Amino acid sequence: LAGPLRRRGDALRAGMWQVDGGEVRRPDVLRTAAREAIDRSDLALAERLARAARDAEPGTESDRLLAQILEYRGRSTEAAALLPAQPAPGDDPVQWAVTRAESLYWGAGDAAAAEQVLDGVATDPDGADLAEASRSWILLFDGRCADALAIARRLLGPPAHPHARIWAVAAGVAAAGFLGRCAESAELYRLGEAVATEHRDSLPWGVVEIGYARCLAHLACGELIQADALARAGYHTAVAAQTPLMAAGWAGFHGLAATAAGQPRQADRPLREAVAALADNDTFRLVRCFLGGLAMVCSLSADGTGAQQWLAQADRRATSANRLFAPWLTLWRAWTAAANGTTVAAAAIAREAADLARQIGLPTVEAQARYDAMRLGGRCERHRLAELHAALRIPFTEALAIAADGISRMDGDQLTRAGAMFGASGHQLLAAEAAATASAAYRRAGQHSAAAIAVENAVGLRAGCEGTRTPLLDDGLAGLLTAREREVARLAVRHSSREIAGRLGLSQATVNNNLARVYAKLGIAGRAQLRPLLDHGQLES
């Protein structure tokens, strides 16, 4: 330890020698080693090294370093306990402010207090950029995407420190995606990736952080093919580099893309991998989101009990922070309700998700939620979807607007067009639903040849959806039955009228009246003829 530590990794090796040997002579080397472990995304090792340094040499620097690592591991309460309310003499005020702000936001959900701390170092000549970059992440996860994007633009080029530029641009890439500014997100990603690649040796996490942000942006913009390709490539790179926590994040994003595509079997394993690996190292607070994704996986497989159990785990991780994912979690809650047979309530919850997204300012998520409310049997808000597309002008919102109008008018041509657009972006489930509904629309209009073509298309698309169950796939009754009639019809396949009445809080007479209307509209005689319609989604020509 007497010689110079010139090469990157020397400090980490020297630090491990001290800890493993049971004698710490150079606490400063241990602190440097802990920072290198952070850069390699080995947070458990970083904590071990930082604690050994603190035991050997207590002080403000050691406390702040350990607090920073605990914050990265998602243990904000412990991190806050190590930090004084004001920086101690000799402490780096900017580093203290960044760590303090993160613990205030993630631990207490107090965005205002976190920003106030960062305001205190906003004029620091050596660290103002880093403080502003930290602010951009708080703004992003608090749902204030326009403000996060504004900081990214300011810090994009020199003379900002590379660390600050990478942080801020990553926040901007994700924020632009949630705002539906897909082209701007792509341009920011290109510029940010160049900075991260240039400084890969000193800031090895930078490329991954920028990549995570871009993957989130793709998901928000409905670009599933791009999101999945990026997640798969990132996963393989992280595995090859032996950085398991980074690999786990990529696995989670791959799972979310597969979930949105309507492929629950493909989504299940990577989401579980991400939850298990990140449970005690939740730097970006993604575990709750991945748990919600697992609830959606179960919902798509008609496993209402499993969906409820995953949601309960997600709820146990709920805090007042991280509003960015709140609409998605509410939407997955809606699908959980549907999987448990209460589709009328599910549509109402989906509208709540849409209203929440609108309140926060997440137009792409609002569009998805409003369309999902209709998929779950709620009213068609085609005018609002048209407004959102007029403002955003991106392919995903265009497809949603066209499909909503097609369902409202039972226009087979519009639904066929929307289905092709959904398929082109990777939304196989939405494409299958559009084709199934197009078939019903064509039959209703007496266009039997077109209906047969739509049936063939729907069958092929549904085959790739791994047994997914949704109201539009299950019954193909859009535009023919009311939401309550569809709800009663689905339950009638396996339950008596008395059981349905108890489950939905209706009288038995009301259930029977609904069933009578269903039979009349579908031209069938009773329950026995319902099952084939529901099992095949009316995909019989």
PDB file of N, CA, C and O in Angstrom, residues 32-97:
ATOM      1  N   THR A  32     -11.816   5.078  -1.521  1.00  0.00           N
ATOM      2  CA  THR A  32     -11.657   5.060  -2.976  1.00  0.00           C
ATOM      3  C   THR A  32     -12.130   3.722  -3.542  1.00  0.00           C
ATOM      4  O   THR A  32     -12.790   3.666  -4.590  1.00  0.00           O
ATOM      5  N   ALA A  33     -11.804   2.636  -2.852  1.00  0.00           N
ATOM      6  CA  ALA A  33     -12.235   1.303  -3.298  1.00  0.00           C
ATOM      7  C   ALA A  33     -13.757   1.199  -3.293  1.00  0.00           C
ATOM      8  O   ALA A  33     -14.363   0.611  -4.202  1.00  0.00           O
ATOM      9  N   ALA A  34     -14.388   1.772  -2.270  1.00  0.00           N
ATOM     10  CA  ALA A  34     -15.860   1.742  -2.208  1.00  0.00           C
ATOM     11  C   ALA A  34     -16.467   2.481  -3.389  1.00  0.00           C
ATOM     12  O   ALA A  34     -17.461   2.037  -3.977  1.00  0.00           O
ATOM     13  N   ARG A  35     -15.866   3.608  -3.774  1.00  0.00           N
ATOM     14  CA  ARG A  35     -16.377   4.364  -4.928  1.00  0.00           C
ATOM     15  C   ARG A  35     -16.207   3.560  -6.223  1.00  0.00           C
ATOM     16  O   ARG A  35     -17.064   3.607  -7.109  1.00  0.00           O
ATOM     17  N   GLU A  36     -15.095   2.827  -6.326  1.00  0.00           N
ATOM     18  CA  GLU A  36     -14.905   1.985  -7.509  1.00  0.00           C
ATOM     19  C   GLU A  36     -15.929   0.857  -7.530  1.00  0.00           C
ATOM     20  O   GLU A  36     -16.434   0.472  -8.594  1.00  0.00           O
ATOM     21  N   ALA A  37     -16.263   0.328  -6.364  1.00  0.00           N
ATOM     22  CA  ALA A  37     -17.282  -0.724  -6.303  1.00  0.00           C
ATOM     23  C   ALA A  37     -18.646  -0.172  -6.720  1.00  0.00           C
ATOM     24  O   ALA A  37     -19.438  -0.863  -7.373  1.00  0.00           O
ATOM     25  N   ILE A  38     -18.932   1.082  -6.350  1.00  0.00           N
ATOM     26  CA  ILE A  38     -20.178   1.725  -6.801  1.00  0.00           C
ATOM     27  C   ILE A  38     -20.202   1.783  -8.320  1.00  0.00           C
ATOM     28  O   ILE A  38     -21.204   1.452  -8.961  1.00  0.00           O
ATOM     29  N   ASP A  39     -19.095   2.217  -8.903  1.00  0.00           N
ATOM     30  CA  ASP A  39     -19.025   2.343 -10.359  1.00  0.00           C
ATOM     31  C   ASP A  39     -19.231   1.003 -11.060  1.00  0.00           C
ATOM     32  O   ASP A  39     -19.724   0.955 -12.190  1.00  0.00           O
ATOM     33  N   ARG A  40     -18.861  -0.084 -10.376  1.00  0.00           N
ATOM     34  CA  ARG A  40     -19.043  -1.415 -10.953  1.00  0.00           C
ATOM     35  C   ARG A  40     -20.403  -2.006 -10.589  1.00  0.00           C
ATOM     36  O   ARG A  40     -20.677  -3.169 -10.882  1.00  0.00           O
ATOM     37  N   SER A  41     -21.235  -1.212  -9.921  1.00  0.00           N
ATOM     38  CA  SER A  41     -22.580  -1.630  -9.525  1.00  0.00           C
ATOM     39  C   SER A  41     -22.559  -2.790  -8.538  1.00  0.00           C
ATOM     40  O   SER A  41     -23.507  -3.558  -8.458  1.00  0.00           O
ATOM     41  N   ASP A  42     -21.487  -2.901  -7.747  1.00  0.00           N
ATOM     42  CA  ASP A  42     -21.430  -3.913  -6.690  1.00  0.00           C
ATOM     43  C   ASP A  42     -21.663  -3.189  -5.369  1.00  0.00           C
ATOM     44  O   ASP A  42     -20.728  -2.836  -4.638  1.00  0.00           O
ATOM     45  N   LEU A  43     -22.938  -2.940  -5.071  1.00  0.00           N
ATOM     46  CA  LEU A  43     -23.270  -2.103  -3.925  1.00  0.00           C
ATOM     47  C   LEU A  43     -23.057  -2.811  -2.597  1.00  0.00           C
ATOM     48  O   LEU A  43     -22.758  -2.162  -1.587  1.00  0.00           O
ATOM     49  N   ALA A  44     -23.213  -4.117  -2.572  1.00  0.00           N
ATOM     50  CA  ALA A  44     -22.951  -4.851  -1.329  1.00  0.00           C
ATOM     51  C   ALA A  44     -21.477  -4.736  -0.949  1.00  0.00           C
ATOM     52  O   ALA A  44     -21.139  -4.502   0.220  1.00  0.00           O
ATOM     53  N   LEU A  45     -20.591  -4.893  -1.933  1.00  0.00           N
ATOM     54  CA  LEU A  45     -19.161  -4.733  -1.667  1.00  0.00           C
ATOM     55  C   LEU A  45     -18.845  -3.296  -1.292  1.00  0.00           C
ATOM     56  O   LEU A  45     -18.043  -3.042  -0.369  1.00  0.00           O
ATOM     57  N   ALA A  46     -19.464  -2.346  -1.970  1.00  0.00           N
ATOM     58  CA  ALA A  46     -19.222  -0.937  -1.656  1.00  0.00           C
ATOM     59  C   ALA A  46     -19.599  -0.644  -0.207  1.00  0.00           C
ATOM     60  O   ALA A  46     -18.866   0.053   0.514  1.00  0.00           O
ATOM     61  N   GLU A  47     -20.715  -1.194   0.258  1.00  0.00           N
ATOM     62  CA  GLU A  47     -21.128  -0.964   1.645  1.00  0.00           C
ATOM     63  C   GLU A  47     -20.131  -1.588   2.620  1.00  0.00           C
ATOM     64  O   GLU A  47     -19.773  -0.986   3.639  1.00  0.00           O
ATOM     65  N   ARG A  48     -19.674  -2.789   2.304  1.00  0.00           N
ATOM     66  CA  ARG A  48     -18.709  -3.455   3.187  1.00  0.00           C
ATOM     67  C   ARG A  48     -17.431  -2.624   3.319  1.00  0.00           C
ATOM     68  O   ARG A  48     -16.909  -2.426   4.426  1.00  0.00           O
ATOM     69  N   LEU A  49     -16.926  -2.119   2.201  1.00  0.00           N
ATOM     70  CA  LEU A  49     -15.699  -1.316   2.219  1.00  0.00           C
ATOM     71  C   LEU A  49     -15.916   0.006   2.955  1.00  0.00           C
ATOM     72  O   LEU A  49     -15.059   0.444   3.737  1.00  0.00           O
ATOM     73  N   ALA A  50     -17.054   0.642   2.696  1.00  0.00           N
ATOM     74  CA  ALA A  50     -17.326   1.934   3.332  1.00  0.00           C
ATOM     75  C   ALA A  50     -17.478   1.779   4.845  1.00  0.00           C
ATOM     76  O   ALA A  50     -17.035   2.642   5.620  1.00  0.00           O
ATOM     77  N   ARG A  51     -18.110   0.704   5.279  1.00  0.00           N
ATOM     78  CA  ARG A  51     -18.262   0.487   6.727  1.00  0.00           C
ATOM     79  C   ARG A  51     -16.905   0.235   7.380  1.00  0.00           C
ATOM     80  O   ARG A  51     -16.640   0.713   8.490  1.00  0.00           O
ATOM     81  N   ALA A  52     -16.039  -0.506   6.686  1.00  0.00           N
ATOM     82  CA  ALA A  52     -14.707  -0.756   7.237  1.00  0.00           C
ATOM     83  C   ALA A  52     -13.916   0.543   7.338  1.00  0.00           C
ATOM     84  O   ALA A  52     -13.206   0.785   8.332  1.00  0.00           O
ATOM     85  N   ALA A  53     -14.040   1.408   6.333  1.00  0.00           N
ATOM     86  CA  ALA A  53     -13.359   2.702   6.369  1.00  0.00           C
ATOM     87  C   ALA A  53     -13.894   3.562   7.498  1.00  0.00           C
ATOM     88  O   ALA A  53     -13.137   4.241   8.209  1.00  0.00           O
ATOM     89  N   ARG A  54     -15.198   3.545   7.694  1.00  0.00           N
ATOM     90  CA  ARG A  54     -15.820   4.348   8.759  1.00  0.00           C
ATOM     91  C   ARG A  54     -15.416   3.833  10.140  1.00  0.00           C
ATOM     92  O   ARG A  54     -15.192   4.623  11.069  1.00  0.00           O
ATOM     93  N   ASP A  55     -15.330   2.521  10.290  1.00  0.00           N
ATOM     94  CA  ASP A  55     -14.905   1.958  11.575  1.00  0.00           C
ATOM     95  C   ASP A  55     -13.463   2.360  11.890  1.00  0.00           C
ATOM     96  O   ASP A  55     -13.112   2.644  13.042  1.00  0.00           O
ATOM     97  N   ALA A  56     -12.629   2.378  10.850  1.00  0.00           N
ATOM     98  CA  ALA A  56     -11.207   2.697  11.057  1.00  0.00           C
ATOM     99  C   ALA A  56     -10.977   4.181  11.227  1.00  0.00           C
ATOM    100  O   ALA A  56     -10.064   4.604  11.956  1.00  0.00           O
ATOM    101  N   GLU A  57     -11.803   4.998  10.553  1.00  0.00           N
ATOM    102  CA  GLU A  57     -11.602   6.445  10.591  1.00  0.00           C
ATOM    103  C   GLU A  57     -12.956   7.153  10.547  1.00  0.00           C
ATOM    104  O   GLU A  57     -13.398   7.609   9.492  1.00  0.00           O
ATOM    105  N   PRO A  58     -13.621   7.244  11.702  1.00  0.00           N
ATOM    106  CA  PRO A  58     -14.921   7.924  11.728  1.00  0.00           C
ATOM    107  C   PRO A  58     -14.764   9.390  11.321  1.00  0.00           C
ATOM    108  O   PRO A  58     -13.722  10.006  11.532  1.00  0.00           O
ATOM    109  N   GLY A  59     -15.806   9.904  10.702  1.00  0.00           N
ATOM    110  CA  GLY A  59     -15.761  11.304  10.286  1.00  0.00           C
ATOM    111  C   GLY A  59     -16.820  11.595   9.251  1.00  0.00           C
ATOM    112  O   GLY A  59     -17.531  10.707   8.770  1.00  0.00           O
ATOM    113  N   THR A  60     -16.918  12.861   8.893  1.00  0.00           N
ATOM    114  CA  THR A  60     -17.985  13.275   7.983  1.00  0.00           C
ATOM    115  C   THR A  60     -17.845  12.662   6.598  1.00  0.00           C
ATOM    116  O   THR A  60     -18.847  12.308   5.968  1.00  0.00           O
ATOM    117  N   GLU A  61     -16.616  12.530   6.103  1.00  0.00           N
ATOM    118  CA  GLU A  61     -16.441  11.956   4.765  1.00  0.00           C
ATOM    119  C   GLU A  61     -16.896  10.502   4.730  1.00  0.00           C
ATOM    120  O   GLU A  61     -17.585  10.073   3.802  1.00  0.00           O
ATOM    121  N   SER A  62     -16.513   9.756   5.763  1.00  0.00           N
ATOM    122  CA  SER A  62     -16.918   8.354   5.824  1.00  0.00           C
ATOM    123  C   SER A  62     -18.425   8.223   5.988  1.00  0.00           C
ATOM    124  O   SER A  62     -19.065   7.343   5.382  1.00  0.00           O
ATOM    125  N   ASP A  63     -19.019   9.082   6.811  1.00  0.00           N
ATOM    126  CA  ASP A  63     -20.469   9.047   7.003  1.00  0.00           C
ATOM    127  C   ASP A  63     -21.205   9.343   5.694  1.00  0.00           C
ATOM    128  O   ASP A  63     -22.176   8.660   5.347  1.00  0.00           O
ATOM    129  N   ARG A  64     -20.736  10.358   4.986  1.00  0.00           N
ATOM    130  CA  ARG A  64     -21.429  10.736   3.752  1.00  0.00           C
ATOM    131  C   ARG A  64     -21.306   9.638   2.698  1.00  0.00           C
ATOM    132  O   ARG A  64     -22.257   9.322   1.986  1.00  0.00           O
ATOM    133  N   LEU A  65     -20.125   9.029   2.594  1.00  0.00           N
ATOM    134  CA  LEU A  65     -19.934   7.959   1.617  1.00  0.00           C
ATOM    135  C   LEU A  65     -20.856   6.777   1.925  1.00  0.00           C
ATOM    136  O   LEU A  65     -21.531   6.248   1.023  1.00  0.00           O
ATOM    137  N   LEU A  66     -20.903   6.381   3.185  1.00  0.00           N
ATOM    138  CA  LEU A  66     -21.771   5.260   3.544  1.00  0.00           C
ATOM    139  C   LEU A  66     -23.240   5.630   3.309  1.00  0.00           C
ATOM    140  O   LEU A  66     -24.025   4.803   2.825  1.00  0.00           O
ATOM    141  N   ALA A  67     -23.609   6.864   3.628  1.00  0.00           N
ATOM    142  CA  ALA A  67     -24.988   7.308   3.388  1.00  0.00           C
ATOM    143  C   ALA A  67     -25.323   7.242   1.900  1.00  0.00           C
ATOM    144  O   ALA A  67     -26.429   6.832   1.513  1.00  0.00           O
ATOM    145  N   GLN A  68     -24.393   7.663   1.063  1.00  0.00           N
ATOM    146  CA  GLN A  68     -24.609   7.618  -0.378  1.00  0.00           C
ATOM    147  C   GLN A  68     -24.860   6.182  -0.844  1.00  0.00           C
ATOM    148  O   GLN A  68     -25.780   5.927  -1.638  1.00  0.00           O
ATOM    149  N   ILE A  69     -24.073   5.243  -0.346  1.00  0.00           N
ATOM    150  CA  ILE A  69     -24.225   3.845  -0.755  1.00  0.00           C
ATOM    151  C   ILE A  69     -25.555   3.283  -0.265  1.00  0.00           C
ATOM    152  O   ILE A  69     -26.266   2.584  -0.998  1.00  0.00           O
ATOM    153  N   LEU A  70     -25.909   3.598   0.974  1.00  0.00           N
ATOM    154  CA  LEU A  70     -27.188   3.123   1.506  1.00  0.00           C
ATOM    155  C   LEU A  70     -28.349   3.690   0.698  1.00  0.00           C
ATOM    156  O   LEU A  70     -29.348   2.998   0.458  1.00  0.00           O
ATOM    157  N   GLU A  71     -28.217   4.936   0.268  1.00  0.00           N
ATOM    158  CA  GLU A  71     -29.254   5.539  -0.570  1.00  0.00           C
ATOM    159  C   GLU A  71     -29.357   4.799  -1.900  1.00  0.00           C
ATOM    160  O   GLU A  71     -30.454   4.509  -2.386  1.00  0.00           O
ATOM    161  N   TYR A  72     -28.220   4.468  -2.490  1.00  0.00           N
ATOM    162  CA  TYR A  72     -28.222   3.717  -3.743  1.00  0.00           C
ATOM    163  C   TYR A  72     -28.864   2.343  -3.573  1.00  0.00           C
ATOM    164  O   TYR A  72     -29.441   1.798  -4.518  1.00  0.00           O
ATOM    165  N   ARG A  73     -28.765   1.785  -2.374  1.00  0.00           N
ATOM    166  CA  ARG A  73     -29.353   0.473  -2.121  1.00  0.00           C
ATOM    167  C   ARG A  73     -30.831   0.560  -1.762  1.00  0.00           C
ATOM    168  O   ARG A  73     -31.478  -0.451  -1.491  1.00  0.00           O
ATOM    169  N   GLY A  74     -31.358   1.793  -1.733  1.00  0.00           N
ATOM    170  CA  GLY A  74     -32.775   1.977  -1.445  1.00  0.00           C
ATOM    171  C   GLY A  74     -33.098   2.058   0.029  1.00  0.00           C
ATOM    172  O   GLY A  74     -34.268   1.950   0.414  1.00  0.00           O
ATOM    173  N   ARG A  75     -32.086   2.287   0.874  1.00  0.00           N
ATOM    174  CA  ARG A  75     -32.293   2.335   2.329  1.00  0.00           C
ATOM    175  C   ARG A  75     -32.167   3.785   2.801  1.00  0.00           C
ATOM    176  O   ARG A  75     -31.227   4.184   3.482  1.00  0.00           O
ATOM    177  N   SER A  76     -33.148   4.574   2.412  1.00  0.00           N
ATOM    178  CA  SER A  76     -33.085   6.018   2.621  1.00  0.00           C
ATOM    179  C   SER A  76     -33.110   6.407   4.094  1.00  0.00           C
ATOM    180  O   SER A  76     -32.460   7.372   4.496  1.00  0.00           O
ATOM    181  N   THR A  77     -33.864   5.698   4.901  1.00  0.00           N
ATOM    182  CA  THR A  77     -33.955   6.042   6.320  1.00  0.00           C
ATOM    183  C   THR A  77     -32.594   5.903   6.999  1.00  0.00           C
ATOM    184  O   THR A  77     -32.174   6.780   7.773  1.00  0.00           O
ATOM    185  N   GLU A  78     -31.883   4.812   6.703  1.00  0.00           N
ATOM    186  CA  GLU A  78     -30.550   4.625   7.266  1.00  0.00           C
ATOM    187  C   GLU A  78     -29.592   5.692   6.748  1.00  0.00           C
ATOM    188  O   GLU A  78     -28.742   6.198   7.495  1.00  0.00           O
ATOM    189  N   ALA A  79     -29.724   6.037   5.468  1.00  0.00           N
ATOM    190  CA  ALA A  79     -28.844   7.056   4.893  1.00  0.00           C
ATOM    191  C   ALA A  79     -29.066   8.396   5.579  1.00  0.00           C
ATOM    192  O   ALA A  79     -28.103   9.099   5.931  1.00  0.00           O
ATOM    193  N   ALA A  80     -30.329   8.756   5.786  1.00  0.00           N
ATOM    194  CA  ALA A  80     -30.644  10.044   6.408  1.00  0.00           C
ATOM    195  C   ALA A  80     -30.098  10.135   7.820  1.00  0.00           C
ATOM    196  O   ALA A  80     -29.673  11.208   8.275  1.00  0.00           O
ATOM    197  N   ALA A  81     -30.080   9.020   8.528  1.00  0.00           N
ATOM    198  CA  ALA A  81     -29.604   9.027   9.912  1.00  0.00           C
ATOM    199  C   ALA A  81     -28.110   9.317  10.002  1.00  0.00           C
ATOM    200  O   ALA A  81     -27.624   9.783  11.046  1.00  0.00           O
ATOM    201  N   LEU A  82     -27.366   9.077   8.941  1.00  0.00           N
ATOM    202  CA  LEU A  82     -25.923   9.307   8.949  1.00  0.00           C
ATOM    203  C   LEU A  82     -25.550  10.740   8.587  1.00  0.00           C
ATOM    204  O   LEU A  82     -24.408  11.162   8.812  1.00  0.00           O
ATOM    205  N   LEU A  83     -26.501  11.472   8.001  1.00  0.00           N
ATOM    206  CA  LEU A  83     -26.188  12.814   7.506  1.00  0.00           C
ATOM    207  C   LEU A  83     -26.648  13.883   8.490  1.00  0.00           C
ATOM    208  O   LEU A  83     -27.791  13.858   8.939  1.00  0.00           O
ATOM    209  N   PRO A  84     -25.794  14.838   8.806  1.00  0.00           N
ATOM    210  CA  PRO A  84     -26.245  15.956   9.646  1.00  0.00           C
ATOM    211  C   PRO A  84     -27.172  16.865   8.854  1.00  0.00           C
ATOM    212  O   PRO A  84     -27.214  16.828   7.621  1.00  0.00           O
ATOM    213  N   ALA A  85     -27.946  17.677   9.560  1.00  0.00           N
ATOM    214  CA  ALA A  85     -28.881  18.587   8.892  1.00  0.00           C
ATOM    215  C   ALA A  85     -28.160  19.640   8.072  1.00  0.00           C
ATOM    216  O   ALA A  85     -28.730  20.211   7.143  1.00  0.00           O
ATOM    217  N   GLN A  86     -26.909  19.909   8.420  1.00  0.00           N
ATOM    218  CA  GLN A  86     -26.072  20.854   7.670  1.00  0.00           C
ATOM    219  C   GLN A  86     -24.715  20.196   7.438  1.00  0.00           C
ATOM    220  O   GLN A  86     -24.285  19.357   8.232  1.00  0.00           O
ATOM    221  N   PRO A  87     -24.022  20.560   6.362  1.00  0.00           N
ATOM    222  CA  PRO A  87     -22.703  19.948   6.138  1.00  0.00           C
ATOM    223  C   PRO A  87     -21.745  20.301   7.256  1.00  0.00           C
ATOM    224  O   PRO A  87     -21.699  21.441   7.719  1.00  0.00           O
ATOM    225  N   ALA A  88     -21.000  19.309   7.687  1.00  0.00           N
ATOM    226  CA  ALA A  88     -20.030  19.529   8.756  1.00  0.00           C
ATOM    227  C   ALA A  88     -18.793  20.234   8.206  1.00  0.00           C
ATOM    228  O   ALA A  88     -18.553  20.229   6.992  1.00  0.00           O
ATOM    229  N   PRO A  89     -18.017  20.877   9.081  1.00  0.00           N
ATOM    230  CA  PRO A  89     -16.785  21.531   8.620  1.00  0.00           C
ATOM    231  C   PRO A  89     -15.885  20.538   7.893  1.00  0.00           C
ATOM    232  O   PRO A  89     -15.661  19.423   8.359  1.00  0.00           O
ATOM    233  N   GLY A  90     -15.407  20.942   6.757  1.00  0.00           N
ATOM    234  CA  GLY A  90     -14.536  20.094   5.971  1.00  0.00           C
ATOM    235  C   GLY A  90     -15.257  19.166   5.007  1.00  0.00           C
ATOM    236  O   GLY A  90     -14.628  18.543   4.151  1.00  0.00           O
ATOM    237  N   ASP A  91     -16.567  19.061   5.138  1.00  0.00           N
ATOM    238  CA  ASP A  91     -17.326  18.204   4.234  1.00  0.00           C
ATOM    239  C   ASP A  91     -17.552  18.919   2.905  1.00  0.00           C
ATOM    240  O   ASP A  91     -17.626  20.158   2.851  1.00  0.00           O
ATOM    241  N   ASP A  92     -17.670  18.167   1.833  1.00  0.00           N
ATOM    242  CA  ASP A  92     -17.975  18.728   0.519  1.00  0.00           C
ATOM    243  C   ASP A  92     -19.447  19.118   0.504  1.00  0.00           C
ATOM    244  O   ASP A  92     -20.326  18.239   0.560  1.00  0.00           O
ATOM    245  N   PRO A  93     -19.769  20.416   0.435  1.00  0.00           N
ATOM    246  CA  PRO A  93     -21.170  20.831   0.554  1.00  0.00           C
ATOM    247  C   PRO A  93     -22.049  20.308  -0.578  1.00  0.00           C
ATOM    248  O   PRO A  93     -23.236  20.010  -0.358  1.00  0.00           O
ATOM    249  N   VAL A  94     -21.492  20.191  -1.789  1.00  0.00           N
ATOM    250  CA  VAL A  94     -22.297  19.708  -2.915  1.00  0.00           C
ATOM    251  C   VAL A  94     -22.605  18.223  -2.762  1.00  0.00           C
ATOM    252  O   VAL A  94     -23.747  17.789  -2.926  1.00  0.00           O
ATOM    253  N   GLN A  95     -21.584  17.429  -2.437  1.00  0.00           N
ATOM    254  CA  GLN A  95     -21.812  16.005  -2.245  1.00  0.00           C
ATOM    255  C   GLN A  95     -22.788  15.767  -1.095  1.00  0.00           C
ATOM    256  O   GLN A  95     -23.650  14.886  -1.170  1.00  0.00           O
ATOM    257  N   TRP A  96     -22.618  16.556  -0.028  1.00  0.00           N
ATOM    258  CA  TRP A  96     -23.569  16.434   1.098  1.00  0.00           C
ATOM    259  C   TRP A  96     -24.984  16.765   0.611  1.00  0.00           C
ATOM    260  O   TRP A  96     -25.947  16.046   0.921  1.00  0.00           O
ATOM    261  N   ALA A  97     -25.138  17.846  -0.144  1.00  0.00           N
ATOM    262  CA  ALA A  97     -26.458  18.288  -0.598  1.00  0.00           C
ATOM    263  C   ALA A  97     -27.117  17.247  -1.500  1.00  0.00           C
ATOM    264  O   ALA A  97     -28.324  16.974  -1.377  1.00  0.00           O
TER     265      ALA A  97
END
